[in-house]
């Protein structure tokens, strides 16, 4: 049986990541989810349009890459648009 996936846009990198149903259930309280690529997704507001699909998630789902390593690269928080105007 194929796992059920939820696609969530990350507020830190702007990509849309694939998150399994189990990871979605585990992270729904604090809004942080571990994607199939290993990235910790901080959910963007649902009013935002989906971003580009994460290339690493895509490769893993297609079977082109192995499962994610336990270590996740350091994530940079992108600058919020409403704070950048002064």
Tab-separated table of N, CA and C in Angstrom:
chain	number	residue	atom	x	y	z
A	1	UNK	N	0.841	-1.174	0.000
A	1	UNK	CA	0.000	0.000	0.000
A	1	UNK	C	0.891	1.244	0.000
A	2	UNK	N	0.604	2.179	-0.854
A	2	UNK	CA	1.365	3.420	-0.943
A	2	UNK	C	1.095	4.301	0.276
A	3	UNK	N	2.128	4.959	0.799
A	3	UNK	CA	1.882	5.871	1.933
A	3	UNK	C	1.122	7.106	1.459
A	4	UNK	N	0.267	7.611	2.315
A	4	UNK	CA	-0.465	8.839	2.029
A	4	UNK	C	0.462	10.009	2.301
A	5	UNK	N	0.585	10.930	1.353
A	5	UNK	CA	1.478	12.077	1.499
A	5	UNK	C	0.700	13.377	1.524
A	6	UNK	N	1.177	14.295	2.333
A	6	UNK	CA	0.636	15.640	2.399
A	6	UNK	C	1.725	16.564	1.867
A	7	UNK	N	1.362	17.486	1.003
A	7	UNK	CA	2.340	18.432	0.462
A	7	UNK	C	2.182	19.754	1.199
A	8	UNK	N	3.264	20.182	1.855
A	8	UNK	CA	3.235	21.373	2.693
A	8	UNK	C	4.347	22.315	2.256
A	9	UNK	N	3.999	23.590	2.085
A	9	UNK	CA	5.005	24.596	1.750
A	9	UNK	C	5.740	25.008	3.018
A	10	UNK	N	7.063	25.040	2.919
A	10	UNK	CA	7.903	25.403	4.054
A	10	UNK	C	8.135	26.908	4.064
A	11	UNK	N	7.994	27.508	5.218
A	11	UNK	CA	8.202	28.941	5.357
A	11	UNK	C	9.682	29.305	5.372
A	12	UNK	N	10.559	28.343	5.679
A	12	UNK	CA	11.987	28.662	5.757
A	12	UNK	C	12.688	28.620	4.412
A	13	UNK	N	12.287	27.707	3.526
A	13	UNK	CA	12.977	27.623	2.234
A	13	UNK	C	12.083	27.887	1.029
A	14	UNK	N	10.768	27.985	1.217
A	14	UNK	CA	9.856	28.296	0.127
A	14	UNK	C	9.470	27.118	-0.748
A	15	UNK	N	10.066	25.944	-0.525
A	15	UNK	CA	9.725	24.759	-1.304
A	15	UNK	C	8.492	24.075	-0.719
A	16	UNK	N	7.790	23.336	-1.564
A	16	UNK	CA	6.716	22.468	-1.116
A	16	UNK	C	7.317	21.075	-0.933
A	17	UNK	N	7.168	20.513	0.266
A	17	UNK	CA	7.768	19.225	0.616
A	17	UNK	C	6.686	18.168	0.784
A	18	UNK	N	7.075	16.909	0.595
A	18	UNK	CA	6.184	15.776	0.820
A	18	UNK	C	6.368	15.289	2.251
A	19	UNK	N	5.255	15.177	2.973
A	19	UNK	CA	5.264	14.744	4.370
A	19	UNK	C	4.333	13.545	4.479
A	20	UNK	N	4.785	12.489	5.140
A	20	UNK	CA	3.937	11.312	5.312
A	20	UNK	C	2.812	11.616	6.294
A	21	UNK	N	1.782	10.806	6.235
A	21	UNK	CA	0.633	10.980	7.110
A	21	UNK	C	1.031	10.865	8.583
A	22	UNK	N	1.930	9.929	8.899
A	22	UNK	CA	2.378	9.747	10.286
A	22	UNK	C	3.147	10.970	10.786
A	23	UNK	N	4.038	11.508	9.948
A	23	UNK	CA	4.791	12.705	10.339
A	23	UNK	C	3.876	13.918	10.460
A	24	UNK	N	2.866	13.984	9.613
A	24	UNK	CA	1.903	15.079	9.701
A	24	UNK	C	1.163	15.023	11.031
A	25	UNK	N	0.737	13.816	11.428
A	25	UNK	CA	0.025	13.648	12.699
A	25	UNK	C	0.934	13.983	13.881
A	26	UNK	N	2.208	13.605	13.794
A	26	UNK	CA	3.143	13.864	14.892
A	26	UNK	C	3.459	15.346	15.054
A	27	UNK	N	3.477	16.095	13.971
A	27	UNK	CA	3.876	17.495	14.055
A	27	UNK	C	2.759	18.511	13.988
A	28	UNK	N	1.524	18.058	13.993
A	28	UNK	CA	0.420	18.998	13.786
A	28	UNK	C	0.229	19.997	14.925
A	29	UNK	N	0.694	19.683	16.101
A	29	UNK	CA	0.522	20.607	17.233
A	29	UNK	C	1.411	21.847	17.118
A	30	UNK	N	2.672	21.652	16.728
A	30	UNK	CA	3.588	22.795	16.673
A	30	UNK	C	3.855	23.293	15.256
A	31	UNK	N	3.280	22.655	14.237
A	31	UNK	CA	3.432	23.128	12.864
A	31	UNK	C	4.770	22.818	12.233
A	32	UNK	N	5.500	21.869	12.788
A	32	UNK	CA	6.789	21.440	12.234
A	32	UNK	C	6.690	19.965	11.860
A	33	UNK	N	7.064	19.676	10.624
A	33	UNK	CA	6.909	18.331	10.101
A	33	UNK	C	8.213	17.889	9.452
A	34	UNK	N	8.557	16.607	9.578
A	34	UNK	CA	9.749	16.073	8.914
A	34	UNK	C	9.319	15.535	7.562
A	35	UNK	N	9.890	16.105	6.499
A	35	UNK	CA	9.569	15.695	5.129
A	35	UNK	C	10.304	14.398	4.793
A	36	UNK	N	9.931	13.776	3.674
A	36	UNK	CA	10.582	12.533	3.267
A	36	UNK	C	12.056	12.756	2.956
A	37	UNK	N	12.453	13.989	2.648
A	37	UNK	CA	13.859	14.296	2.364
A	37	UNK	C	14.654	14.552	3.635
A	38	UNK	N	13.978	14.623	4.800
A	38	UNK	CA	14.655	14.872	6.061
A	38	UNK	C	14.583	16.313	6.523
A	39	UNK	N	14.108	17.207	5.679
A	39	UNK	CA	14.004	18.625	6.017
A	39	UNK	C	12.892	18.818	7.041
A	40	UNK	N	13.126	19.659	8.047
A	40	UNK	CA	12.081	19.996	9.007
A	40	UNK	C	11.294	21.157	8.419
A	41	UNK	N	10.037	20.894	8.107
A	41	UNK	CA	9.181	21.869	7.438
A	41	UNK	C	8.454	22.699	8.479
A	42	UNK	N	8.626	24.005	8.409
A	42	UNK	CA	7.840	24.936	9.200
A	42	UNK	C	6.724	25.399	8.278
A	43	UNK	N	5.506	24.983	8.557
A	43	UNK	CA	4.391	25.203	7.640
A	43	UNK	C	4.138	26.690	7.407
A	44	UNK	N	4.064	27.059	6.136
A	44	UNK	CA	3.724	28.425	5.748
A	44	UNK	C	2.218	28.600	5.898
A	45	UNK	N	1.745	29.838	5.992
A	45	UNK	CA	0.294	30.047	6.054
A	45	UNK	C	-0.389	29.431	4.839
A	46	UNK	N	-1.527	28.831	5.051
A	46	UNK	CA	-2.213	28.136	3.968
A	46	UNK	C	-2.756	29.084	2.908
A	47	UNK	N	-2.722	30.379	3.155
A	47	UNK	CA	-3.159	31.351	2.161
A	47	UNK	C	-2.104	31.525	1.059
A	48	UNK	N	-0.862	31.132	1.344
A	48	UNK	CA	0.211	31.243	0.354
A	48	UNK	C	0.072	30.161	-0.703
A	49	UNK	N	0.386	30.525	-1.931
A	49	UNK	CA	0.345	29.560	-3.036
A	49	UNK	C	1.458	28.532	-2.851
A	50	UNK	N	1.255	27.312	-3.340
A	50	UNK	CA	2.321	26.311	-3.240
A	50	UNK	C	3.588	26.801	-3.938
A	51	UNK	N	4.717	26.482	-3.352
A	51	UNK	CA	5.995	26.832	-3.965
A	51	UNK	C	6.434	25.732	-4.916
A	52	UNK	N	7.644	25.866	-5.418
A	52	UNK	CA	8.209	24.797	-6.252
A	52	UNK	C	8.368	23.544	-5.397
A	53	UNK	N	8.157	22.389	-6.013
A	53	UNK	CA	8.302	21.143	-5.281
A	53	UNK	C	9.784	20.897	-5.030
A	54	UNK	N	10.127	20.494	-3.824
A	54	UNK	CA	11.515	20.267	-3.439
A	54	UNK	C	12.144	19.189	-4.314
A	55	UNK	N	13.288	19.474	-4.957
A	55	UNK	CA	13.923	18.484	-5.838
A	55	UNK	C	14.333	17.201	-5.119
A	56	UNK	N	14.770	17.301	-3.871
A	56	UNK	CA	15.190	16.110	-3.139
A	56	UNK	C	13.992	15.222	-2.800
A	57	UNK	N	12.888	15.820	-2.371
A	57	UNK	CA	11.664	15.045	-2.126
A	57	UNK	C	11.221	14.354	-3.416
A	58	UNK	N	11.261	15.086	-4.518
A	58	UNK	CA	10.855	14.528	-5.814
A	58	UNK	C	11.715	13.322	-6.181
A	59	UNK	N	13.034	13.450	-6.007
A	59	UNK	CA	13.934	12.351	-6.338
A	59	UNK	C	13.679	11.124	-5.465
A	60	UNK	N	13.426	11.340	-4.191
A	60	UNK	CA	13.153	10.226	-3.278
A	60	UNK	C	11.844	9.540	-3.657
A	61	UNK	N	10.814	10.319	-3.975
A	61	UNK	CA	9.531	9.727	-4.337
A	61	UNK	C	9.596	8.976	-5.663
A	62	UNK	N	10.431	9.438	-6.568
A	62	UNK	CA	10.608	8.749	-7.849
A	62	UNK	C	11.508	7.524	-7.717
A	63	UNK	N	12.249	7.434	-6.630
A	63	UNK	CA	13.164	6.319	-6.435
A	63	UNK	C	14.552	6.601	-6.967
A	64	UNK	N	14.842	7.850	-7.320
A	64	UNK	CA	16.154	8.218	-7.845
A	64	UNK	C	17.199	8.392	-6.746
A	65	UNK	N	16.765	8.588	-5.522
A	65	UNK	CA	17.687	8.804	-4.397
A	65	UNK	C	17.254	7.916	-3.243
A	66	UNK	N	18.190	7.619	-2.375
A	66	UNK	CA	17.890	6.815	-1.201
A	66	UNK	C	17.176	7.644	-0.156
A	67	UNK	N	16.776	7.018	0.934
A	67	UNK	CA	16.133	7.770	2.003
A	67	UNK	C	17.089	8.805	2.592
A	68	UNK	N	16.521	9.783	3.223
A	68	UNK	CA	17.301	10.899	3.758
A	68	UNK	C	18.228	10.433	4.877
A	69	UNK	N	19.361	11.083	4.945
A	69	UNK	CA	20.291	10.827	6.042
A	69	UNK	C	19.716	11.416	7.320
A	70	UNK	N	20.100	10.884	8.474
A	70	UNK	CA	19.539	11.411	9.718
A	70	UNK	C	19.919	12.857	9.991
A	71	UNK	N	21.053	13.298	9.497
A	71	UNK	CA	21.427	14.691	9.726
A	71	UNK	C	20.807	15.581	8.657
A	72	UNK	N	20.269	16.678	9.097
A	72	UNK	CA	19.609	17.623	8.204
A	72	UNK	C	20.497	18.844	8.086
A	73	UNK	N	20.747	19.344	6.877
A	73	UNK	CA	21.581	20.538	6.753
A	73	UNK	C	20.962	21.726	7.463
A	74	UNK	N	21.804	22.638	7.867
A	74	UNK	CA	21.344	23.835	8.565
A	74	UNK	C	20.385	24.608	7.669
A	75	UNK	N	19.289	25.061	8.256
A	75	UNK	CA	18.272	25.760	7.489
A	75	UNK	C	18.357	27.250	7.756
A	76	UNK	N	18.230	28.008	6.712
A	76	UNK	CA	18.222	29.467	6.831
A	76	UNK	C	16.780	29.945	6.767
A	77	UNK	N	16.422	30.832	7.632
A	77	UNK	CA	15.073	31.391	7.590
A	77	UNK	C	15.043	32.482	6.529
A	78	UNK	N	14.088	32.369	5.624
A	78	UNK	CA	13.995	33.396	4.594
A	78	UNK	C	13.381	34.647	5.187
A	79	UNK	N	13.701	35.758	4.630
A	79	UNK	CA	13.237	37.032	5.151
A	79	UNK	C	11.766	37.239	4.799
A	80	UNK	N	10.985	37.575	5.784
A	80	UNK	CA	9.564	37.793	5.557
A	80	UNK	C	9.362	39.079	4.759
A	81	UNK	N	8.421	39.029	3.835
A	81	UNK	CA	8.189	40.182	2.961
A	81	UNK	C	7.680	41.397	3.719
A	82	UNK	N	6.807	41.206	4.665
A	82	UNK	CA	6.223	42.356	5.349
A	82	UNK	C	7.208	43.034	6.279
A	83	UNK	N	8.257	42.344	6.685
A	83	UNK	CA	9.280	42.951	7.551
A	83	UNK	C	10.389	43.614	6.747
A	84	UNK	N	10.510	43.273	5.491
A	84	UNK	CA	11.616	43.790	4.704
A	84	UNK	C	11.382	45.214	4.232
A	85	UNK	N	10.147	45.717	4.300
A	85	UNK	CA	9.849	47.080	3.870
A	85	UNK	C	9.882	48.014	5.056
A	86	UNK	N	10.784	48.937	5.036
A	86	UNK	CA	10.852	49.923	6.138
A	86	UNK	C	10.974	51.294	5.601
